[in-house]
Structures are given as C-alpha cells and as structure tokens.
C-alpha cells in the first residue's frame, strides 16, 4: 500500500472521529452524576464510546476510501481481481475486537463489584413499592413517602414490592433495581452532591405507573442525623399514616403536599361523600380505604388495591380516617 493512500485513509478517519467526538461531547447524553456509582457507570460509558468512535472511524474511512477510489467506471463490465483473503489482516481484525471487548468486560466487572460493595457500615433504608407509590423506612423505624440520603456516605437500599414488579430509579444516581414481591434486592448509593432529584418507577406496573414518582433529597450528614432524630414531619398522626402507606402516589391532598391524580382528589371528600350517600363522612372514607371497590367515584377507575384494610393497623386506620375527614370539613 502506498504512503499517499495511508495518509488519505487516516485523514478520513480523523474527520469521522472529530464529528463523532463533537456529537458525543456537545449533547448532554447523561444526567449530571450525583453519586459515586453513577460516576463509575459514566466512566464505563465513555470508555465504550471511545472504543466505538475509534472502530467506527476506521471502518468509515475504509468504506469511504473504497467508494472513492475503487468505484467501477460506467461501462466497466470486467471482473474484479481474484482475491483469496489476507490471513494477517483477518487475524488482526479478529484479535483487536476480542481485546477491546475483553477490556470492556473487565472494566464493567470491576465497576459492578465496586458499585455493589456496601462497605462495613452503610446507612440502611427500606424501600417499598406498591401501586402506585414509594415508601421509605429509615433506621429510626419511621416511614415516609420520600427518600432522604446523607451525602458522602454509603447507603444500602433494601428494595421490595407489595404487589407487582416495580423498578427503582434515580437518573442522577444512575442505577436501576427491580422491586419484586417476596424478594429483597439491594442497591448501594453514595451521593456526592446535595440536591433534590426524582425517584421514578421504571417498570410498567399499571394505570398509575407514569405517576409513580417521589423524590430524593440529598443532605449533609449533620442534617441527616437531625432528620433521623427529629422526624421531619410534624403534624397530625394521620398525616404520618398517609405518608407511610404511600397515599400520595395516587391522590391529591393539599395539606400533605400530595399531587397524585390516578385516584380521587381527597380535598373534595366532603363533596364526594354527599354525592355517594354512603353514610357519614367518616364511614364513607373508611369504606373507601378498606373496600375501595364498594363505591367508585364517577370519573375514576376501580384500580385501588384492596389491601389497605389488612395492612394498616386499626388504630392507624382510625387516625387516617380522622385526618382525611377533618381536612375535608
Ligand atoms: Cu410502579 Cu411502574
């Protein structure tokens, strides 16, 4: 092969690589990493992307060069030269991809091992998914509808589900983990920056799937300790029950800051009860929690799970009913 040809091939490859690098860097493909695990995963992405750009550039330059130099002229009906292959070239184009793929798998295995290492003393938080809400149980035994994490410390999430398969995902923390009934899947997160990010269900789980969201707030370690001691929510006991059982996943309730729209708007309970004619306001609310299918508010579907009668202890159920009734009056 002549030297001029090599220079032309290399020039095409450099142009192709330049365009690819510009596209890769100019567009924010990945969310800003808010955790160490996400940083490592981003590193694997960039490592793989770098290899992909290099391989793509070489292939594109050879194709472009061939189209340019070896194109058959019009009326050229002669056969091409008889070629039997090139053993050295074939060894090279088998060995190089094998080495690259092996490198990707080694780096991925290292990152997977590092990302699942919870260390000697992680903060442990239970994550419960149910149609269609998240609830988080902290080391102090309290449960809230949102996630609070300390920065620069490993937290091990213990993820499970009450009904169907959901999947826990915070884009800025990068990892997804399935929430499966009867299983306790672990996920280690080490936040590196404070801030508030969305918690998203990323497994199609029913009517309210697209609304099955919460948020994670990453705070300083001192603020996290304060949060565990004080319990961030003060207010009527019924509000804690409302948050613990994830009612906000589906319902709107202004005093609780809940904005779900899958189920009826709980700020309108008085009006609904008047329309429904099913006894007192309290009786109507209790029936709607325990036997949600008994009466369906027009405009909504019969999708609320009939599990809360067993799940919510009687005293807490009373607190919840009172809380909702007082708010509606
Ligand atoms: Cu839960 Cu989608």
CSV table of C-alpha atoms and ligand atoms in Angstrom, one decimal:
chain,number,residue,atom,x,y,z
A,1,UNK,CA,0.0,0.0,0.0
A,2,UNK,CA,1.3,3.4,-0.9
A,3,UNK,CA,2.1,6.1,1.6
A,4,UNK,CA,-0.3,8.6,0.0
A,5,UNK,CA,-3.2,6.1,0.4
A,6,UNK,CA,-2.5,5.7,4.1
A,7,UNK,CA,-2.5,9.4,4.6
A,8,UNK,CA,-5.8,9.8,2.8
A,9,UNK,CA,-7.3,6.9,4.9
A,10,UNK,CA,-6.1,8.5,8.1
A,11,UNK,CA,-7.4,11.9,7.1
A,12,UNK,CA,-10.9,10.5,6.5
A,13,UNK,CA,-10.7,8.6,9.8
A,14,UNK,CA,-9.7,11.8,11.7
A,15,UNK,CA,-12.6,13.7,10.2
A,16,UNK,CA,-15.1,11.0,11.1
A,17,UNK,CA,-13.7,10.7,14.6
A,18,UNK,CA,-13.8,14.5,15.0
A,19,UNK,CA,-17.5,14.6,14.1
A,20,UNK,CA,-18.3,11.7,16.4
A,21,UNK,CA,-16.4,13.3,19.3
A,22,UNK,CA,-18.2,16.6,18.8
A,23,UNK,CA,-21.6,14.9,18.8
A,24,UNK,CA,-20.6,12.9,21.9
A,25,UNK,CA,-19.5,15.9,23.8
A,26,UNK,CA,-21.8,18.7,22.6
A,27,UNK,CA,-25.0,16.9,23.7
A,28,UNK,CA,-25.6,16.1,27.4
A,29,UNK,CA,-26.5,12.5,26.9
A,30,UNK,CA,-26.3,11.5,30.6
A,31,UNK,CA,-27.7,13.4,33.6
A,32,UNK,CA,-25.1,15.0,35.9
A,33,UNK,CA,-23.9,12.2,38.2
A,34,UNK,CA,-24.9,12.7,41.8
A,35,UNK,CA,-23.3,9.6,43.2
A,36,UNK,CA,-20.0,7.7,43.0
A,37,UNK,CA,-21.7,4.7,41.4
A,38,UNK,CA,-23.1,6.9,38.7
A,39,UNK,CA,-19.6,8.4,38.1
A,40,UNK,CA,-18.2,4.9,37.6
A,41,UNK,CA,-21.0,3.9,35.3
A,42,UNK,CA,-20.5,7.1,33.3
A,43,UNK,CA,-16.8,6.2,33.0
A,44,UNK,CA,-17.7,2.8,31.5
A,45,UNK,CA,-20.0,4.6,29.1
A,46,UNK,CA,-17.2,6.9,28.0
A,47,UNK,CA,-14.7,4.1,27.7
A,48,UNK,CA,-17.0,2.1,25.5
A,49,UNK,CA,-18.0,5.2,23.5
A,50,UNK,CA,-14.3,6.0,22.9
A,51,UNK,CA,-13.7,2.5,21.5
A,52,UNK,CA,-16.9,2.7,19.4
A,53,UNK,CA,-15.8,6.0,17.9
A,54,UNK,CA,-12.3,4.6,17.1
A,55,UNK,CA,-13.7,1.5,15.4
A,56,UNK,CA,-16.4,3.5,13.6
A,57,UNK,CA,-13.8,5.9,12.2
A,58,UNK,CA,-11.6,3.2,10.9
A,59,UNK,CA,-14.5,1.4,9.2
A,60,UNK,CA,-16.0,4.6,7.8
A,61,UNK,CA,-12.6,5.7,6.4
A,62,UNK,CA,-12.0,2.3,4.6
A,63,UNK,CA,-15.6,2.3,3.2
A,64,UNK,CA,-15.3,5.9,2.0
A,65,UNK,CA,-11.9,5.4,0.5
A,66,UNK,CA,-13.1,2.3,-1.3
A,67,UNK,CA,-16.1,4.0,-2.7
A,68,UNK,CA,-14.0,6.9,-3.8
A,69,UNK,CA,-11.0,5.0,-5.4
A,70,UNK,CA,-12.3,1.6,-6.4
A,71,UNK,CA,-15.8,2.5,-7.8
A,72,UNK,CA,-16.5,0.7,-11.1
A,73,UNK,CA,-16.5,3.2,-14.0
A,74,UNK,CA,-19.6,3.3,-16.2
A,75,UNK,CA,-19.4,0.5,-18.9
A,76,UNK,CA,-16.7,-1.3,-16.9
A,77,UNK,CA,-18.1,-4.9,-17.0
A,78,UNK,CA,-14.8,-6.7,-16.2
A,79,UNK,CA,-14.5,-9.0,-13.2
A,80,UNK,CA,-12.7,-7.8,-10.1
A,81,UNK,CA,-9.2,-9.2,-9.3
A,82,UNK,CA,-9.3,-12.8,-7.8
A,83,UNK,CA,-8.5,-12.3,-4.1
A,84,UNK,CA,-8.3,-15.2,-1.6
A,85,UNK,CA,-8.2,-13.2,1.5
A,86,UNK,CA,-5.4,-11.9,3.7
A,87,UNK,CA,-4.6,-14.1,6.7
A,88,UNK,CA,-2.7,-11.4,8.6
A,89,UNK,CA,-5.4,-8.9,8.1
A,90,UNK,CA,-8.1,-11.4,9.3
A,91,UNK,CA,-6.0,-12.2,12.4
A,92,UNK,CA,-5.7,-8.5,13.2
A,93,UNK,CA,-9.4,-7.7,12.8
A,94,UNK,CA,-10.4,-10.7,14.9
A,95,UNK,CA,-7.8,-10.1,17.6
A,96,UNK,CA,-8.3,-6.3,18.1
A,97,UNK,CA,-12.1,-6.5,18.7
A,98,UNK,CA,-11.5,-9.5,21.0
A,99,UNK,CA,-9.1,-7.4,23.1
A,100,UNK,CA,-11.4,-4.4,23.1
A,101,UNK,CA,-14.5,-6.5,24.2
A,102,UNK,CA,-12.4,-8.2,26.9
A,103,UNK,CA,-11.3,-4.7,28.2
A,104,UNK,CA,-14.9,-3.5,28.3
A,105,UNK,CA,-16.0,-6.6,30.2
A,106,UNK,CA,-13.1,-6.3,32.7
A,107,UNK,CA,-13.9,-2.7,33.4
A,108,UNK,CA,-17.6,-3.4,33.7
A,109,UNK,CA,-16.9,-6.3,36.2
A,110,UNK,CA,-14.7,-4.0,38.3
A,111,UNK,CA,-17.4,-1.3,38.4
A,112,UNK,CA,-20.1,-3.8,39.2
A,113,UNK,CA,-18.1,-5.1,42.1
A,114,UNK,CA,-17.3,-1.7,43.4
A,115,UNK,CA,-20.9,-0.4,43.0
A,116,UNK,CA,-22.4,-3.3,44.9
A,117,UNK,CA,-19.9,-3.1,47.8
A,118,UNK,CA,-21.8,-1.6,50.7
A,119,UNK,CA,-18.8,-1.2,52.9
A,120,UNK,CA,-18.6,-2.0,56.7
A,121,UNK,CA,-21.3,0.3,58.0
A,122,UNK,CA,-23.8,1.6,55.5
A,123,UNK,CA,-27.0,3.5,56.3
A,124,UNK,CA,-29.8,1.0,55.7
A,125,UNK,CA,-33.1,2.2,54.3
A,126,UNK,CA,-36.0,0.0,53.3
A,127,UNK,CA,-37.7,0.8,50.0
A,128,UNK,CA,-41.3,-0.5,49.5
A,129,UNK,CA,-43.0,-0.1,46.2
A,130,UNK,CA,-46.7,-0.5,45.7
A,131,UNK,CA,-49.3,0.5,43.2
A,132,UNK,CA,-48.5,3.4,42.8
A,133,UNK,CA,-46.3,4.9,45.4
A,134,UNK,CA,-42.9,4.6,47.1
A,135,UNK,CA,-42.3,4.5,50.8
A,136,UNK,CA,-39.0,4.6,52.6
A,137,UNK,CA,-38.3,3.2,56.1
A,138,UNK,CA,-35.4,4.7,57.9
A,139,UNK,CA,-33.1,3.4,60.6
A,140,UNK,CA,-35.2,5.1,63.3
A,141,UNK,CA,-38.2,3.0,62.2
A,142,UNK,CA,-40.1,5.8,60.7
A,143,UNK,CA,-41.6,5.7,57.2
A,144,UNK,CA,-42.0,8.5,54.8
A,145,UNK,CA,-43.1,8.8,51.2
A,146,UNK,CA,-39.8,10.4,50.1
A,147,UNK,CA,-36.2,9.5,50.2
A,148,UNK,CA,-33.6,11.4,52.3
A,149,UNK,CA,-29.9,10.5,51.9
A,150,UNK,CA,-26.7,11.7,53.6
A,151,UNK,CA,-24.0,13.0,51.2
A,152,UNK,CA,-20.6,11.2,51.1
A,153,UNK,CA,-21.8,8.1,52.9
A,154,UNK,CA,-22.8,4.7,51.6
A,155,UNK,CA,-26.4,3.9,51.9
A,156,UNK,CA,-27.8,0.4,51.2
A,157,UNK,CA,-31.3,0.4,49.9
A,158,UNK,CA,-33.3,-2.8,50.6
A,159,UNK,CA,-35.9,-2.8,47.8
A,160,UNK,CA,-39.1,-4.9,47.7
A,161,UNK,CA,-42.7,-4.7,46.5
A,162,UNK,CA,-46.1,-5.3,47.9
A,163,UNK,CA,-47.9,-6.2,44.8
A,164,UNK,CA,-46.4,-6.3,41.3
A,165,UNK,CA,-42.9,-5.8,39.9
A,166,UNK,CA,-41.8,-2.1,40.0
A,167,UNK,CA,-38.3,-0.7,39.4
A,168,UNK,CA,-36.5,1.9,41.5
A,169,UNK,CA,-34.6,4.5,39.5
A,170,UNK,CA,-33.0,7.9,40.3
A,171,UNK,CA,-31.4,9.0,37.0
A,172,UNK,CA,-28.7,11.1,38.7
A,173,UNK,CA,-27.7,8.1,40.7
A,174,UNK,CA,-27.7,6.0,37.5
A,175,UNK,CA,-28.6,2.6,38.8
A,176,UNK,CA,-32.0,0.7,38.4
A,177,UNK,CA,-33.1,-2.0,40.7
A,178,UNK,CA,-36.3,-4.1,40.4
A,179,UNK,CA,-38.8,-4.2,43.3
A,180,UNK,CA,-40.1,-7.7,43.3
A,181,UNK,CA,-42.7,-9.1,45.8
A,182,UNK,CA,-41.1,-11.5,48.2
A,183,UNK,CA,-37.6,-10.5,47.3
A,184,UNK,CA,-35.2,-8.0,48.9
A,185,UNK,CA,-33.0,-6.6,46.2
A,186,UNK,CA,-30.1,-4.4,47.4
A,187,UNK,CA,-28.8,-1.2,45.9
A,188,UNK,CA,-25.8,0.8,47.2
A,189,UNK,CA,-25.7,4.5,46.6
A,190,UNK,CA,-23.0,7.0,47.7
A,191,UNK,CA,-24.2,10.5,47.0
A,192,UNK,CA,-21.5,13.1,46.2
A,193,UNK,CA,-23.6,16.2,46.0
A,194,UNK,CA,-26.6,17.7,47.8
A,195,UNK,CA,-29.8,18.4,46.0
A,196,UNK,CA,-33.2,17.0,45.1
A,197,UNK,CA,-33.7,14.5,42.3
A,198,UNK,CA,-36.7,12.5,41.1
A,199,UNK,CA,-37.4,8.9,42.1
A,200,UNK,CA,-39.0,7.1,39.2
A,201,UNK,CA,-40.7,3.8,38.7
A,202,UNK,CA,-39.3,2.3,35.5
A,203,UNK,CA,-41.2,-0.9,35.2
A,204,UNK,CA,-44.7,-0.8,33.7
A,205,UNK,CA,-46.9,-1.6,36.7
A,206,UNK,CA,-50.4,-0.5,35.9
A,207,UNK,CA,-52.6,2.5,35.4
A,208,UNK,CA,-50.6,4.9,37.7
A,209,UNK,CA,-47.2,3.8,36.5
A,210,UNK,CA,-46.3,7.1,34.8
A,211,UNK,CA,-47.2,8.9,38.0
A,212,UNK,CA,-45.4,6.6,40.4
A,213,UNK,CA,-42.8,9.1,41.4
A,214,UNK,CA,-41.3,10.5,44.5
A,215,UNK,CA,-38.1,12.5,45.2
A,216,UNK,CA,-34.8,12.0,46.9
A,217,UNK,CA,-33.2,14.8,48.8
A,218,UNK,CA,-29.5,14.5,49.5
A,219,UNK,CA,-28.5,16.4,52.6
A,220,UNK,CA,-25.4,16.9,54.7
A,221,UNK,CA,-24.6,14.2,57.2
A,222,UNK,CA,-25.5,16.6,60.1
A,223,UNK,CA,-28.9,17.3,58.5
A,224,UNK,CA,-29.5,13.6,58.0
A,225,UNK,CA,-28.7,12.9,61.7
A,226,UNK,CA,-31.1,15.7,62.6
A,227,UNK,CA,-33.7,14.2,60.3
A,228,UNK,CA,-33.4,10.8,61.9
A,229,UNK,CA,-33.7,12.3,65.4
A,230,UNK,CA,-36.4,14.8,64.9
A,231,UNK,CA,-38.5,13.1,62.2
A,232,UNK,CA,-39.0,15.7,59.6
A,233,UNK,CA,-42.8,15.5,59.5
A,234,UNK,CA,-44.6,17.1,62.4
A,235,UNK,CA,-48.3,17.3,62.2
A,236,UNK,CA,-51.3,15.1,62.9
A,237,UNK,CA,-50.7,11.4,63.3
A,238,UNK,CA,-53.0,10.7,60.4
A,239,UNK,CA,-50.5,12.6,58.1
A,240,UNK,CA,-47.8,10.2,59.0
A,241,UNK,CA,-50.1,7.2,58.2
A,242,UNK,CA,-50.9,8.9,54.9
A,243,UNK,CA,-47.2,9.2,54.0
A,244,UNK,CA,-46.3,5.8,55.3
A,245,UNK,CA,-48.8,4.0,53.1
A,246,UNK,CA,-48.0,6.0,50.0
A,247,UNK,CA,-51.4,7.5,49.5
A,248,UNK,CA,-49.8,10.5,47.8
A,249,UNK,CA,-48.8,8.2,44.9
A,250,UNK,CA,-52.4,8.3,43.6
A,251,UNK,CA,-54.3,11.1,45.5
A,252,UNK,CA,-54.2,14.8,45.7
A,253,UNK,CA,-54.3,16.2,49.3
A,254,UNK,CA,-53.1,19.8,49.6
A,255,UNK,CA,-52.2,19.8,53.3
A,256,UNK,CA,-50.0,16.7,52.7
A,257,UNK,CA,-48.4,18.2,49.6
A,258,UNK,CA,-49.8,15.2,47.6
A,259,UNK,CA,-50.5,15.7,44.0
A,260,UNK,CA,-51.4,12.3,42.6
A,261,UNK,CA,-54.2,12.1,40.0
A,262,UNK,CA,-54.8,8.4,39.5
A,263,UNK,CA,-57.4,8.3,42.3
A,264,UNK,CA,-60.0,10.8,43.5
A,265,UNK,CA,-58.9,14.2,44.8
A,266,UNK,CA,-59.1,13.9,48.6
A,267,UNK,CA,-59.6,17.7,49.1
A,268,UNK,CA,-63.0,17.1,47.7
A,269,UNK,CA,-64.1,14.3,50.0
A,270,UNK,CA,-67.0,16.2,51.5
A,271,UNK,CA,-68.5,16.8,48.1
A,272,UNK,CA,-67.9,13.1,47.1
A,273,UNK,CA,-69.5,11.9,50.3
A,274,UNK,CA,-72.6,14.0,49.7
A,275,UNK,CA,-72.9,12.6,46.2
A,276,UNK,CA,-72.2,9.0,47.3
A,277,UNK,CA,-74.9,8.7,50.0
A,278,UNK,CA,-73.0,6.0,51.9
A,279,UNK,CA,-73.4,7.1,55.5
A,280,UNK,CA,-71.4,9.6,57.4
A,281,UNK,CA,-68.2,11.2,56.0
A,282,UNK,CA,-66.0,9.1,58.3
A,283,UNK,CA,-67.9,5.9,57.3
A,284,UNK,CA,-67.5,6.7,53.7
A,285,UNK,CA,-63.8,7.4,54.0
A,286,UNK,CA,-63.2,4.2,55.9
A,287,UNK,CA,-65.2,2.1,53.4
A,288,UNK,CA,-63.3,3.7,50.6
A,289,UNK,CA,-60.0,2.7,52.1
A,290,UNK,CA,-60.9,-0.8,53.3
A,291,UNK,CA,-63.2,-1.8,50.4
A,292,UNK,CA,-62.2,0.6,47.6
A,293,UNK,CA,-64.4,-1.2,45.0
A,294,UNK,CA,-67.6,-0.8,47.0
A,295,UNK,CA,-68.3,2.7,45.5
A,296,UNK,CA,-66.3,4.2,42.7
A,297,UNK,CA,-66.3,8.0,42.3
A,298,UNK,CA,-67.5,8.8,38.8
A,299,UNK,CA,-64.7,9.7,36.5
A,300,UNK,CA,-62.2,7.3,38.2
A,301,UNK,CA,-61.5,3.6,37.7
A,302,UNK,CA,-61.6,0.7,40.1
A,303,UNK,CA,-57.8,0.3,40.5
A,304,UNK,CA,-57.1,0.9,44.2
A,305,UNK,CA,-55.7,-2.3,45.7
A,306,UNK,CA,-58.0,-3.8,48.4
A,307,UNK,CA,-55.0,-4.5,50.7
A,308,UNK,CA,-55.0,-1.5,53.0
A,309,UNK,CA,-57.7,-3.0,55.3
A,310,UNK,CA,-55.2,-5.6,56.3
A,311,UNK,CA,-52.0,-3.5,56.0
A,312,UNK,CA,-53.0,-0.5,58.1
A,313,UNK,CA,-53.3,-1.4,61.8
A,314,UNK,CA,-56.8,-0.4,63.2
A,315,UNK,CA,-55.5,2.5,65.3
A,316,UNK,CA,-53.6,3.9,62.4
A,317,UNK,CA,-56.6,3.5,60.2
A,318,UNK,CA,-58.7,5.5,62.6
A,319,UNK,CA,-56.1,8.3,62.7
A,320,UNK,CA,-56.0,8.3,58.9
A,321,UNK,CA,-59.8,8.5,58.6
A,322,UNK,CA,-60.0,11.3,61.1
A,323,UNK,CA,-57.2,13.2,59.4
A,324,UNK,CA,-58.9,13.0,56.0
A,325,UNK,CA,-62.3,13.8,57.5
A,326,UNK,CA,-61.1,16.9,59.3
A,327,UNK,CA,-59.3,18.1,56.3
A,328,UNK,CA,-62.5,17.7,54.2
A,329,UNK,CA,-64.8,19.6,56.6
B,1,LIG,CU1,-44.5,1.0,39.7
B,1,LIG,CU2,-44.3,1.5,37.4
